[in-house]
Coordinates of C-alpha atoms and ligand atoms in Angstrom, one line a residue:
Chain A
M1 CA -10.9 -16.4 18.9
T2 CA -8.8 -17.2 15.1
T3 CA -10.2 -20.8 14.0
A4 CA -7.9 -23.8 13.0
I5 CA -4.9 -23.7 10.8
A6 CA -6.5 -27.0 9.2
A7 CA -10.0 -25.4 8.0
L8 CA -8.2 -23.3 5.3
P9 CA -7.2 -25.4 2.6
R10 CA -3.9 -23.8 0.8
K11 CA -4.0 -22.6 -2.5
R12 CA -1.4 -20.8 -4.9
V13 CA -1.4 -17.6 -6.3
S14 CA -2.4 -18.2 -10.2
L15 CA -3.2 -16.1 -12.9
P16 CA -6.7 -16.8 -12.9
R17 CA -7.3 -16.3 -9.6
V18 CA -5.6 -12.6 -9.9
L19 CA -8.0 -12.2 -12.7
K20 CA -10.9 -12.9 -10.8
S21 CA -9.5 -10.4 -8.1
E22 CA -9.1 -7.9 -10.5
W23 CA -12.5 -8.5 -11.6
I24 CA -13.9 -8.2 -8.5
K25 CA -12.0 -4.8 -7.9
F26 CA -13.3 -3.3 -11.4
W27 CA -16.8 -3.7 -10.2
S28 CA -16.6 -3.0 -6.6
V29 CA -15.3 1.0 -6.9
R30 CA -18.2 3.5 -7.4
S31 CA -16.2 6.0 -9.3
T32 CA -14.8 3.0 -12.0
L33 CA -18.5 2.6 -12.7
I34 CA -19.5 6.1 -13.0
T35 CA -16.5 6.6 -15.7
L36 CA -17.6 3.9 -17.7
G37 CA -21.0 5.2 -17.9
I38 CA -20.0 8.8 -18.7
A39 CA -17.6 7.2 -21.3
V40 CA -20.8 5.2 -22.5
L41 CA -22.9 8.3 -22.5
L42 CA -20.3 10.6 -24.4
L43 CA -20.0 8.1 -27.6
I44 CA -23.7 7.5 -27.5
G45 CA -25.0 11.2 -26.6
F46 CA -22.5 13.1 -28.9
G47 CA -23.2 10.8 -31.6
L48 CA -26.8 10.7 -31.7
L49 CA -27.0 14.6 -31.3
A50 CA -24.9 15.0 -34.4
S51 CA -26.4 12.1 -36.4
S52 CA -30.1 14.2 -35.8
L53 CA -28.3 17.4 -37.0
Y54 CA -26.7 15.9 -39.9
G55 CA -29.8 14.2 -40.7
D56 CA -31.7 17.8 -40.3
G57 CA -29.7 19.1 -42.8
S58 CA -29.0 21.7 -40.5
D59 CA -25.5 22.8 -39.1
P60 CA -24.0 19.6 -38.9
G61 CA -22.4 18.6 -35.1
G62 CA -19.7 18.2 -33.7
P63 CA -16.3 20.1 -33.0
P64 CA -15.7 23.1 -34.6
G65 CA -13.0 22.4 -37.6
N66 CA -13.9 19.1 -37.1
E67 CA -17.3 18.5 -38.4
P68 CA -18.6 15.4 -40.0
T69 CA -18.7 14.9 -43.8
D70 CA -20.7 11.8 -43.9
P71 CA -23.1 10.1 -42.2
I72 CA -21.0 7.6 -40.5
S73 CA -18.6 9.6 -39.2
A74 CA -21.4 12.0 -38.1
S75 CA -22.3 9.0 -35.5
F76 CA -18.8 8.9 -34.4
T77 CA -19.0 12.2 -33.3
G78 CA -18.5 11.3 -29.9
T79 CA -15.3 8.8 -30.2
N80 CA -12.8 11.8 -29.4
F81 CA -14.8 12.6 -25.7
A82 CA -15.1 8.9 -25.5
V83 CA -11.4 8.2 -26.1
L84 CA -11.0 10.5 -22.9
A85 CA -13.0 8.9 -20.8
F86 CA -11.9 5.4 -21.0
G87 CA -8.4 6.5 -21.1
A88 CA -9.4 8.0 -17.9
L89 CA -11.1 5.0 -16.6
G90 CA -8.0 2.9 -17.3
V91 CA -5.8 6.0 -15.4
L92 CA -8.1 5.3 -12.2
F93 CA -7.5 1.5 -12.2
T94 CA -4.2 1.6 -12.1
A95 CA -3.0 5.2 -10.7
G96 CA -5.9 4.7 -8.2
E97 CA -4.3 2.1 -6.3
Y98 CA -1.1 3.8 -6.0
S99 CA -2.7 6.9 -5.0
T100 CA -5.2 5.3 -2.0
G101 CA -2.2 3.0 -1.0
M102 CA -4.0 -0.1 -2.0
I103 CA -0.9 -1.4 -4.2
R104 CA 0.2 -2.3 -1.2
S105 CA -2.0 -4.6 -0.1
S106 CA -2.2 -5.8 -3.7
M107 CA 1.8 -6.4 -3.9
A108 CA 1.6 -8.1 -0.6
A109 CA -0.8 -10.8 -1.8
V110 CA 0.9 -11.1 -5.2
P111 CA 4.5 -10.4 -4.5
K112 CA 5.7 -11.5 -8.0
R113 CA 3.9 -8.3 -8.9
L114 CA 3.6 -8.4 -12.8
P115 CA 0.6 -11.0 -12.7
V116 CA -1.2 -7.7 -10.9
L117 CA -0.2 -5.7 -14.2
W118 CA -1.2 -8.5 -16.7
A119 CA -4.6 -9.4 -14.9
K120 CA -5.6 -5.5 -14.8
A121 CA -4.7 -5.0 -18.4
A122 CA -7.2 -8.5 -19.4
V123 CA -10.0 -7.6 -17.5
F124 CA -10.0 -3.8 -18.4
A125 CA -9.7 -4.5 -22.2
A126 CA -12.3 -7.6 -21.8
V127 CA -15.1 -5.3 -19.9
V128 CA -14.0 -2.1 -21.7
F129 CA -14.2 -4.2 -25.3
V130 CA -17.4 -5.7 -24.7
V131 CA -19.0 -2.4 -23.5
A132 CA -17.4 0.1 -26.3
L133 CA -18.6 -2.4 -28.9
A134 CA -22.3 -2.5 -27.6
A135 CA -22.0 1.3 -27.4
S136 CA -20.7 2.0 -30.8
A137 CA -23.1 -0.6 -32.4
V138 CA -25.9 1.4 -30.9
V139 CA -24.8 4.4 -31.8
F140 CA -24.5 3.6 -35.5
T141 CA -27.6 2.0 -35.9
V142 CA -29.9 4.5 -34.0
G143 CA -27.4 7.1 -35.6
Q144 CA -28.0 6.1 -39.2
S145 CA -32.0 5.6 -38.6
L146 CA -32.0 9.2 -37.8
I147 CA -30.1 10.3 -41.3
D148 CA -32.4 9.9 -44.3
G149 CA -29.9 7.4 -47.0
G150 CA -28.0 6.4 -43.9
A151 CA -25.6 3.8 -44.2
S152 CA -25.9 0.5 -43.5
W153 CA -23.8 -2.7 -41.7
S154 CA -23.2 -4.1 -45.1
D155 CA -21.8 -1.0 -46.4
P156 CA -18.1 -1.1 -46.9
G157 CA -16.1 -0.2 -44.1
V158 CA -18.8 0.0 -41.6
A159 CA -18.5 -3.3 -39.6
R160 CA -14.5 -2.3 -39.6
A161 CA -15.2 1.3 -38.2
V162 CA -17.8 -0.1 -35.5
V163 CA -15.4 -3.0 -34.3
G164 CA -12.6 -0.5 -34.9
T165 CA -13.9 2.1 -33.0
A166 CA -14.2 -0.1 -30.1
G167 CA -10.9 -1.4 -30.3
L168 CA -9.9 2.4 -30.2
L169 CA -11.6 3.1 -27.1
T170 CA -10.4 -0.1 -25.2
G171 CA -6.5 0.7 -26.6
S172 CA -7.6 4.2 -25.3
G173 CA -7.9 2.6 -22.1
L174 CA -5.3 0.2 -22.1
L175 CA -3.1 3.5 -22.9
G176 CA -4.2 4.9 -19.7
V177 CA -4.2 1.7 -17.7
G178 CA -0.3 1.6 -18.8
L179 CA 0.5 5.1 -18.1
G180 CA -1.3 5.1 -14.6
A181 CA 0.8 2.3 -13.4
L182 CA 3.7 3.8 -15.0
M183 CA 3.3 7.3 -13.6
R184 CA 1.5 6.1 -10.1
S185 CA -0.5 9.7 -10.6
T186 CA -4.2 10.0 -11.8
P187 CA -3.7 13.6 -12.7
G188 CA 0.3 13.0 -14.2
A189 CA -1.2 10.1 -16.2
I190 CA -4.4 11.9 -17.6
T191 CA -2.7 14.9 -18.7
T192 CA -0.2 12.8 -20.6
L193 CA -3.1 10.7 -22.1
F194 CA -4.6 14.0 -23.2
G195 CA -1.2 15.2 -24.8
V196 CA -0.6 12.0 -26.8
M197 CA -3.8 11.6 -27.8
F198 CA -4.9 15.2 -28.9
L199 CA -1.9 17.7 -28.6
L200 CA 0.7 16.0 -29.9
A201 CA -1.3 15.6 -33.4
M202 CA -1.6 19.3 -33.5
V203 CA 1.7 20.6 -32.4
A204 CA 2.9 18.3 -34.9
A205 CA 1.5 19.7 -37.5
L206 CA 2.2 23.2 -36.6
L207 CA 5.7 22.5 -35.9
V208 CA 7.1 19.8 -38.2
P209 CA 8.5 20.5 -41.5
E210 CA 6.7 19.5 -44.6
S211 CA 9.4 16.9 -45.6
W212 CA 8.8 15.3 -42.3
S213 CA 4.8 14.8 -42.7
D214 CA 5.1 11.2 -43.2
V215 CA 6.1 10.8 -39.5
V216 CA 2.7 12.4 -38.3
Q217 CA 0.9 9.2 -39.4
Y218 CA 2.9 7.4 -37.1
L219 CA 1.3 9.1 -34.1
P220 CA -1.0 7.6 -31.9
S221 CA -4.0 9.5 -32.6
E222 CA -3.4 9.3 -36.3
A223 CA -2.7 5.6 -36.3
G224 CA -6.1 5.3 -34.3
D225 CA -7.9 7.2 -37.2
A226 CA -6.3 4.8 -39.5
F227 CA -8.2 2.0 -38.5
T228 CA -11.6 4.1 -37.5
A229 CA -12.3 5.7 -40.3
V230 CA -14.7 4.3 -43.1
T231 CA -12.9 6.1 -45.7
Q232 CA -9.6 6.2 -45.9
Q233 CA -7.8 9.5 -46.0
E234 CA -4.7 10.1 -48.6
D235 CA -1.1 10.1 -46.3
A236 CA -2.4 7.9 -44.1
L237 CA -1.6 4.3 -42.8
S238 CA -3.6 1.3 -44.0
P239 CA -6.3 -0.1 -41.5
L240 CA -3.4 -3.0 -40.4
A241 CA -0.8 -0.6 -40.3
G242 CA -2.7 1.8 -38.2
L243 CA -3.5 -1.3 -35.7
T244 CA -0.2 -2.7 -35.7
V245 CA 1.2 1.0 -34.8
F246 CA -1.6 1.5 -32.4
S247 CA -1.0 -2.1 -30.5
G248 CA 3.0 -1.2 -30.2
Y249 CA 2.3 2.0 -28.5
I250 CA 0.2 0.1 -25.7
A251 CA 2.6 -2.4 -26.0
A252 CA 5.2 -0.1 -25.3
T253 CA 3.6 1.9 -22.3
L254 CA 2.5 -1.4 -20.7
G255 CA 6.1 -2.9 -21.0
A256 CA 7.3 0.4 -19.3
A257 CA 4.8 -0.1 -16.8
A258 CA 5.9 -4.0 -16.1
W259 CA 9.4 -2.4 -15.9
R260 CA 9.1 0.1 -13.3
I261 CA 6.7 -2.0 -11.2
K262 CA 9.2 -5.0 -11.3
R263 CA 12.1 -2.6 -10.7
S264 CA 10.9 -0.4 -8.1
D265 CA 9.9 -0.4 -4.6
V266 CA 5.8 -0.8 -4.4
Chain B
M1 CA 10.1 -17.5 11.5
I2 CA 11.3 -14.2 10.1
E3 CA 15.4 -14.1 9.6
V4 CA 17.2 -11.0 8.5
H5 CA 20.6 -10.9 7.3
D6 CA 22.8 -7.7 7.2
L7 CA 19.7 -5.9 5.8
T8 CA 20.4 -2.5 4.3
K9 CA 18.1 -0.1 2.4
R10 CA 18.8 3.4 1.1
Y11 CA 16.8 5.8 -0.2
G12 CA 19.0 8.2 -2.1
D13 CA 21.6 8.9 0.1
K14 CA 19.6 8.7 3.2
T15 CA 20.3 5.4 5.0
A16 CA 16.7 4.0 6.4
V17 CA 18.1 0.3 7.2
D18 CA 22.0 -0.3 8.2
G19 CA 22.5 -3.5 8.5
L20 CA 20.1 -5.1 10.5
A21 CA 20.3 -8.7 11.3
F22 CA 17.7 -11.0 13.4
T23 CA 15.7 -13.9 13.8
V24 CA 12.0 -13.6 14.9
K25 CA 10.9 -16.9 16.3
P26 CA 7.6 -18.5 15.9
G27 CA 5.5 -19.2 19.3
I28 CA 6.0 -15.9 21.2
V29 CA 5.1 -12.2 20.5
T30 CA 8.2 -10.1 19.3
G31 CA 7.9 -6.5 19.6
F32 CA 9.8 -4.3 17.4
L33 CA 10.8 -1.2 19.0
G34 CA 12.5 2.1 17.7
P35 CA 12.3 5.7 17.7
N36 CA 10.2 7.6 14.9
G37 CA 12.1 6.8 11.8
S38 CA 14.2 4.4 13.1
G39 CA 13.5 2.3 10.6
K40 CA 11.0 -0.5 11.4
S41 CA 8.0 0.1 8.8
T42 CA 10.8 -0.1 6.4
T43 CA 12.4 -3.1 7.4
M44 CA 8.6 -4.6 7.7
R45 CA 8.1 -3.8 4.3
M46 CA 11.3 -5.3 2.9
I47 CA 10.1 -8.1 4.8
L48 CA 7.1 -8.4 2.7
G49 CA 8.9 -8.0 -0.4
L50 CA 7.3 -4.5 -0.9
D51 CA 10.5 -2.5 -1.0
R52 CA 13.8 -4.0 -2.3
P53 CA 16.5 -3.8 -0.1
T54 CA 19.8 -2.4 -1.2
S55 CA 22.1 -5.5 0.3
G56 CA 21.1 -8.1 2.5
T57 CA 18.3 -10.7 2.5
A58 CA 15.1 -11.3 4.3
T59 CA 13.1 -14.7 4.5
V60 CA 10.0 -15.6 6.1
N61 CA 9.6 -19.5 6.8
G62 CA 13.2 -20.1 5.3
R63 CA 12.3 -18.2 1.6
P64 CA 12.0 -14.6 0.7
Y65 CA 8.4 -14.2 0.7
A66 CA 7.8 -13.1 -2.6
E67 CA 9.4 -16.7 -3.8
H68 CA 6.4 -18.4 -1.8
P69 CA 3.5 -19.8 -4.3
D70 CA 1.2 -19.4 -1.8
P71 CA 2.3 -15.9 0.2
M72 CA -0.9 -14.8 2.0
F73 CA -0.7 -18.2 3.5
Q74 CA 3.1 -17.8 4.7
A75 CA 2.4 -14.4 6.2
G76 CA -0.1 -11.5 7.0
A77 CA 0.7 -8.1 7.4
L78 CA -0.9 -4.9 8.6
L79 CA 1.1 -1.8 7.4
D80 CA 1.6 1.2 8.8
A81 CA -0.4 3.5 6.1
K82 CA -3.8 2.4 4.8
A83 CA -3.1 -0.2 2.2
V84 CA -7.1 0.5 0.7
H85 CA -9.0 1.8 -1.9
T86 CA -11.3 4.4 -0.1
G87 CA -14.2 3.9 -2.8
R88 CA -14.4 0.3 -1.9
T89 CA -16.2 -1.4 0.9
A90 CA -14.2 -3.3 3.4
Y91 CA -16.2 -6.8 2.3
H92 CA -14.9 -6.2 -1.3
H93 CA -11.6 -5.3 -0.5
L94 CA -11.1 -8.5 1.7
L95 CA -12.8 -10.4 -1.1
A96 CA -10.6 -9.0 -3.8
L97 CA -7.3 -10.2 -1.6
A98 CA -8.9 -13.7 -1.0
A99 CA -9.5 -14.2 -4.4
T100 CA -5.9 -13.8 -5.6
T101 CA -5.2 -17.2 -3.7
G102 CA -8.2 -18.9 -3.6
I103 CA -9.3 -18.3 -0.2
P104 CA -13.4 -18.7 -0.3
K105 CA -15.7 -16.0 0.8
S106 CA -16.6 -17.9 4.3
R107 CA -13.1 -16.8 5.3
V108 CA -13.6 -13.4 4.2
D109 CA -16.6 -13.3 6.3
E110 CA -15.1 -14.9 9.4
V111 CA -12.2 -12.3 9.7
I112 CA -14.9 -9.4 9.6
D113 CA -16.5 -11.2 12.4
I114 CA -13.0 -11.7 14.5
V115 CA -12.2 -8.3 14.1
G116 CA -15.8 -7.0 14.7
L117 CA -16.3 -5.3 11.4
H118 CA -19.5 -6.8 10.9
E119 CA -21.6 -3.8 11.1
V120 CA -19.6 -1.5 8.5
A121 CA -18.3 -4.3 6.2
R122 CA -20.7 -3.3 3.6
K123 CA -19.6 0.4 3.7
R124 CA -17.2 2.4 1.7
V125 CA -13.5 2.0 3.8
G126 CA -13.2 6.0 3.2
G127 CA -15.7 6.8 5.8
F128 CA -13.8 4.4 8.6
S129 CA -12.7 5.9 11.5
L130 CA -8.7 5.1 12.1
G131 CA -9.8 2.5 14.4
M132 CA -11.7 0.5 11.8
G133 CA -9.3 0.8 9.3
Q134 CA -6.4 -0.6 11.7
R135 CA -9.3 -3.4 12.3
L136 CA -9.7 -3.7 8.7
G137 CA -6.1 -3.8 7.9
I138 CA -5.9 -6.9 10.8
A139 CA -8.7 -8.7 9.0
S140 CA -6.4 -8.7 5.8
A141 CA -3.4 -10.2 8.1
L142 CA -5.2 -12.7 8.9
L143 CA -6.9 -13.8 5.8
G144 CA -4.6 -16.5 4.9
D145 CA -4.6 -17.7 8.7
P146 CA -0.8 -17.3 8.3
E147 CA 2.2 -18.4 10.1
V148 CA 3.8 -15.2 10.2
V149 CA 1.9 -12.5 11.0
I150 CA 3.3 -9.1 10.8
L151 CA 1.7 -5.8 12.4
D152 CA 2.8 -2.4 12.2
E153 CA 1.8 -0.2 15.2
P154 CA -1.7 -2.0 15.6
T155 CA -2.6 -0.6 18.7
N156 CA -2.3 3.3 16.6
G157 CA -5.9 4.6 16.9
L158 CA -7.5 2.0 18.8
D159 CA -9.5 2.7 21.9
P160 CA -8.8 1.1 25.2
E161 CA -10.9 -1.6 24.5
G162 CA -9.4 -2.4 20.9
V163 CA -5.7 -2.0 22.3
L164 CA -6.8 -4.6 25.0
W165 CA -8.3 -7.4 21.8
I166 CA -5.0 -6.8 19.8
R167 CA -3.4 -7.7 23.1
N168 CA -5.1 -10.9 23.4
L169 CA -5.3 -11.6 19.7
M170 CA -1.4 -11.7 19.6
R171 CA -0.9 -13.6 22.7
D172 CA -3.3 -16.1 21.2
L173 CA -1.8 -16.4 17.6
A174 CA 1.9 -16.7 19.2
A175 CA -0.1 -19.5 21.5
Q176 CA -1.0 -21.2 18.4
G177 CA 2.5 -21.7 17.5
R178 CA 2.6 -18.9 15.1
T179 CA 5.6 -15.9 14.5
V180 CA 3.9 -12.6 15.9
F181 CA 6.3 -9.4 14.9
V182 CA 4.7 -6.3 16.2
S183 CA 6.3 -2.7 16.0
S184 CA 5.6 -0.4 18.9
H185 CA 6.8 2.9 20.0
L186 CA 5.8 2.2 23.4
M187 CA 7.9 -0.3 25.4
S188 CA 5.3 -0.3 28.3
E189 CA 3.0 -1.6 25.8
M190 CA 5.6 -4.4 24.6
A191 CA 6.4 -5.2 28.1
L192 CA 2.6 -6.2 28.6
T193 CA 2.5 -8.4 25.3
A194 CA 5.7 -9.4 24.1
E195 CA 8.4 -12.0 25.4
H196 CA 11.2 -10.8 22.9
L197 CA 12.2 -7.4 22.0
I198 CA 14.1 -6.3 18.8
V199 CA 15.1 -2.5 19.7
I200 CA 16.2 -0.3 16.9
G201 CA 17.7 3.2 16.2
K202 CA 18.6 5.2 13.4
G203 CA 18.2 1.6 11.1
R204 CA 20.7 -0.2 13.3
L205 CA 20.4 -2.9 16.0
I206 CA 20.4 -1.8 19.4
A207 CA 19.3 -4.6 21.6
D208 CA 17.9 -8.0 20.6
V209 CA 16.8 -9.2 24.1
S210 CA 14.3 -10.9 25.8
V211 CA 11.4 -9.0 27.8
S212 CA 12.4 -10.2 31.2
G213 CA 16.2 -9.4 30.4
F214 CA 15.5 -6.1 29.3
I215 CA 13.6 -5.2 32.5
E216 CA 16.3 -6.7 34.4
S217 CA 19.0 -4.8 33.1
A218 CA 16.8 -2.1 33.1
S219 CA 16.3 -1.9 37.0
N220 CA 19.4 -0.3 37.8
E221 CA 17.7 1.3 40.9
S222 CA 19.4 3.9 43.1
V223 CA 17.9 4.9 46.6
R224 CA 17.6 8.3 48.0
V225 CA 18.2 8.9 51.6
R226 CA 18.0 11.8 53.5
S227 CA 19.2 12.4 57.0
P228 CA 20.3 15.1 59.4
H229 CA 23.9 13.9 60.0
A230 CA 24.5 13.9 56.1
N231 CA 28.6 14.0 56.5
A232 CA 28.5 10.9 58.9
L233 CA 26.1 8.8 56.9
H234 CA 28.1 9.6 54.0
D235 CA 31.2 8.2 55.1
L236 CA 29.5 5.0 56.5
I237 CA 28.1 4.2 53.4
S238 CA 31.0 5.5 50.4
G239 CA 32.9 2.4 49.4
P240 CA 34.4 0.3 46.3
G241 CA 30.9 -0.6 44.3
T242 CA 28.8 2.5 45.6
T243 CA 28.4 5.9 44.3
V244 CA 26.8 8.6 46.2
L245 CA 25.7 11.8 44.6
S246 CA 25.0 14.6 46.8
I247 CA 21.7 16.4 45.8
D248 CA 20.7 18.7 48.2
R249 CA 21.8 19.4 51.8
G250 CA 21.3 16.2 53.8
L251 CA 19.9 14.3 50.5
F252 CA 21.8 11.9 48.4
E253 CA 21.2 9.3 45.9
V254 CA 23.0 6.2 46.1
T255 CA 23.6 3.2 43.7
G256 CA 25.3 -0.2 44.7
L257 CA 23.7 -0.4 47.6
S258 CA 20.2 -1.9 48.5
A259 CA 18.1 0.0 51.0
E260 CA 18.1 -2.5 53.3
E261 CA 21.7 -2.3 53.6
I262 CA 21.5 1.4 53.9
G263 CA 18.7 1.4 56.5
D264 CA 21.0 -1.3 58.5
R265 CA 24.0 0.4 58.4
A266 CA 22.5 3.6 60.0
A267 CA 20.6 2.2 62.5
G268 CA 23.5 -0.1 63.6
A269 CA 25.4 3.8 63.9
G270 CA 22.6 5.4 65.2
I271 CA 22.3 8.1 62.7
P272 CA 18.4 8.8 61.7
V273 CA 17.1 8.4 58.8
H274 CA 14.5 10.9 57.9
E275 CA 14.0 9.0 54.1
L276 CA 15.0 6.0 52.1
T277 CA 13.2 5.5 48.9
V278 CA 13.7 3.1 46.0
I279 CA 13.9 4.8 42.8
R280 CA 13.5 2.6 40.0
P281 CA 13.1 3.9 36.3
S282 CA 9.9 3.0 34.5
L283 CA 10.6 0.6 31.4
E284 CA 10.1 3.9 29.1
E285 CA 13.0 5.8 31.0
A286 CA 14.9 2.8 30.3
F287 CA 14.4 2.3 26.8
M288 CA 14.9 6.3 26.0
E289 CA 18.3 5.8 27.6
L290 CA 18.6 2.5 25.4
T291 CA 17.9 4.8 22.5
K292 CA 19.0 8.3 23.4
D293 CA 21.7 7.9 21.2
A294 CA 20.1 7.0 18.1
V295 CA 16.9 9.2 18.0
E296 CA 16.3 10.9 14.7
Y297 CA 14.2 13.6 15.8
Q298 CA 14.4 15.2 19.3
S299 CA 12.1 17.3 20.1
A300 CA 13.6 20.4 22.1
T301 CA 12.2 21.3 25.7
I302 CA 10.8 24.4 25.4
G303 CA 12.6 27.1 28.0
A304 CA 14.4 24.3 29.7
T305 CA 17.9 25.2 31.0
R306 CA 19.3 22.4 32.3
Ligands
ATP1 N1 9.9 5.7 0.1 C1 10.8 6.0 0.9 N2 11.4 7.2 0.5 C2 12.5 7.8 1.2 N3 12.8 7.8 2.7 C3 12.0 6.8 2.9 C4 11.1 6.2 2.5 N4 10.6 5.4 3.5 C5 11.2 5.6 4.5 N5 11.9 6.7 4.4 C6 12.7 7.0 5.6 O1 13.6 6.1 5.9 C7 13.5 6.4 7.6 C8 13.0 5.3 8.0 O2 11.4 5.2 8.0 P1 10.6 4.2 8.7 O3 9.0 4.8 8.3 O4 11.0 3.0 8.3 O5 10.6 4.7 10.1 P2 9.8 4.1 11.4 O6 10.9 3.2 12.5 O7 8.6 3.2 11.1 O8 8.9 5.3 11.6 P3 7.6 5.5 12.9 O9 7.8 5.0 14.0 O10 7.7 7.1 12.9 O11 6.9 4.4 11.8 C9 13.1 7.8 7.6 O12 13.8 8.6 7.7 C10 12.3 8.4 6.7 O13 12.1 9.1 6.2
MG2 MG1 6.7 3.0 10.8

């Protein structure tokens, strides 16, 4: 009925093995793949749409009040939508284990617990960065070809904007991974992510007094803008500072998730 | 081997497990019995390191489960609720768990065959029936060919064929020298499979006995006697060590004397006896008797006036 004990060599749990497990998990849920596809479509679809409108010289595309002012940002019109989609993907990757109960199997297999979180974050970051980088290179290259006098890869700031966009999308996804593990609820974590990435800056713009406006540039969305924009805004952080601040938010969220995972019951 | 010492778990001010201590030995099936909400699942989760004890310890093969470098080879478990991502196939679920500790694909196929899920292994778990879900849980418990197998109500949702299969599986695992710890509500089920019993109620240990010991202590039998000469018979059989309970005119229940003894005495005195029935409580009744003070969620008997 069961096979002999001797047949199965005993191996230890190790980080590379947990990475492999998370890799298998990532690619074996259809909703994950669909969300990944949607995220890519949003980035490329909106980018190309806005680029062709911009190229026409007709009304520039993009969300009202936020129309692109230069050819490069026209191609990256889809970034905001993609931020949410990649964020949701990250949330699904962790919170989905809690909502289905899978987490108990995962943690019984890796009872030290934290390797599961680190492996999830690493697999997610690697996959999403590659996908997002490809998508952002495609949307830039094709988008600019639709625009007369569009930018080229050798223009200053372009490479940074393309890679930075991939970094922003990966980072938003990692925020989702952390929030999902911290809150253990898909709707809760997606709502929080939306609030942090979009509402916070709007609310701050309305409520924060003028003398405090320095604080606004440290918000996650503003820090993200700082390293994805081709042309730097005044009163924004430098690209490197923006990247550092944004990474800080990711580290803090993952750290909080790790603390909760280690401390509380599965 | 599972060892539990002074194990306590509180959720807020609810004490789910209260100072439990017991040992589950290898080579036999040990039944873990208790009414709903008595703390069986909580205890099992603590043994697996999923819930942190408020105090006390639980060890698997001499160490806390989480401190083993190769946990899946030490213990495998079927937990009470489905612990599977519904969007994944059974095969990929097992493959992902196996990967964490280097268990090869061939073993995944093997456990799928053992539990009889071959036909549906490539289907998503979301569409599985309760019984198929249980089988998948058992497959994951067996993945590491573990020394300790923990099953939380494994027969839940299984058809009679499945119940029989589980029973044989547990016996085989124990016969191979493994520790098999299985929870259930059904005393009768455990009497068929288990050799040892750990009974809890409201999180506390009520009994830690061998099944044969339990059956012996439970067979506190009485004899129902019916006779037209009740008074004479009553005098004949009452005495120290026997209780005679009058139930109806000419009918009583006697404990402390065997049916043979009563019949012989009646015959000796020439008293006619119309009925002589041995009444043995069922295991289930004995179990309920044992745990009656520790039942948390008692059903009210509608319309009963007793
Ligand atoms: N995570 C939790 N938070 C709060 N209370 C809990 C939690 N888990 C269990 N409990 C409570 O602890 C008690 C023991 O529950 P447990 O599930 O261990 O019982 P059980 O013996 O497995 O019951 P059943 O036979 O119904 O499966 C119950 O009163 C339950 O409500
Ligand atoms: Mg239970």
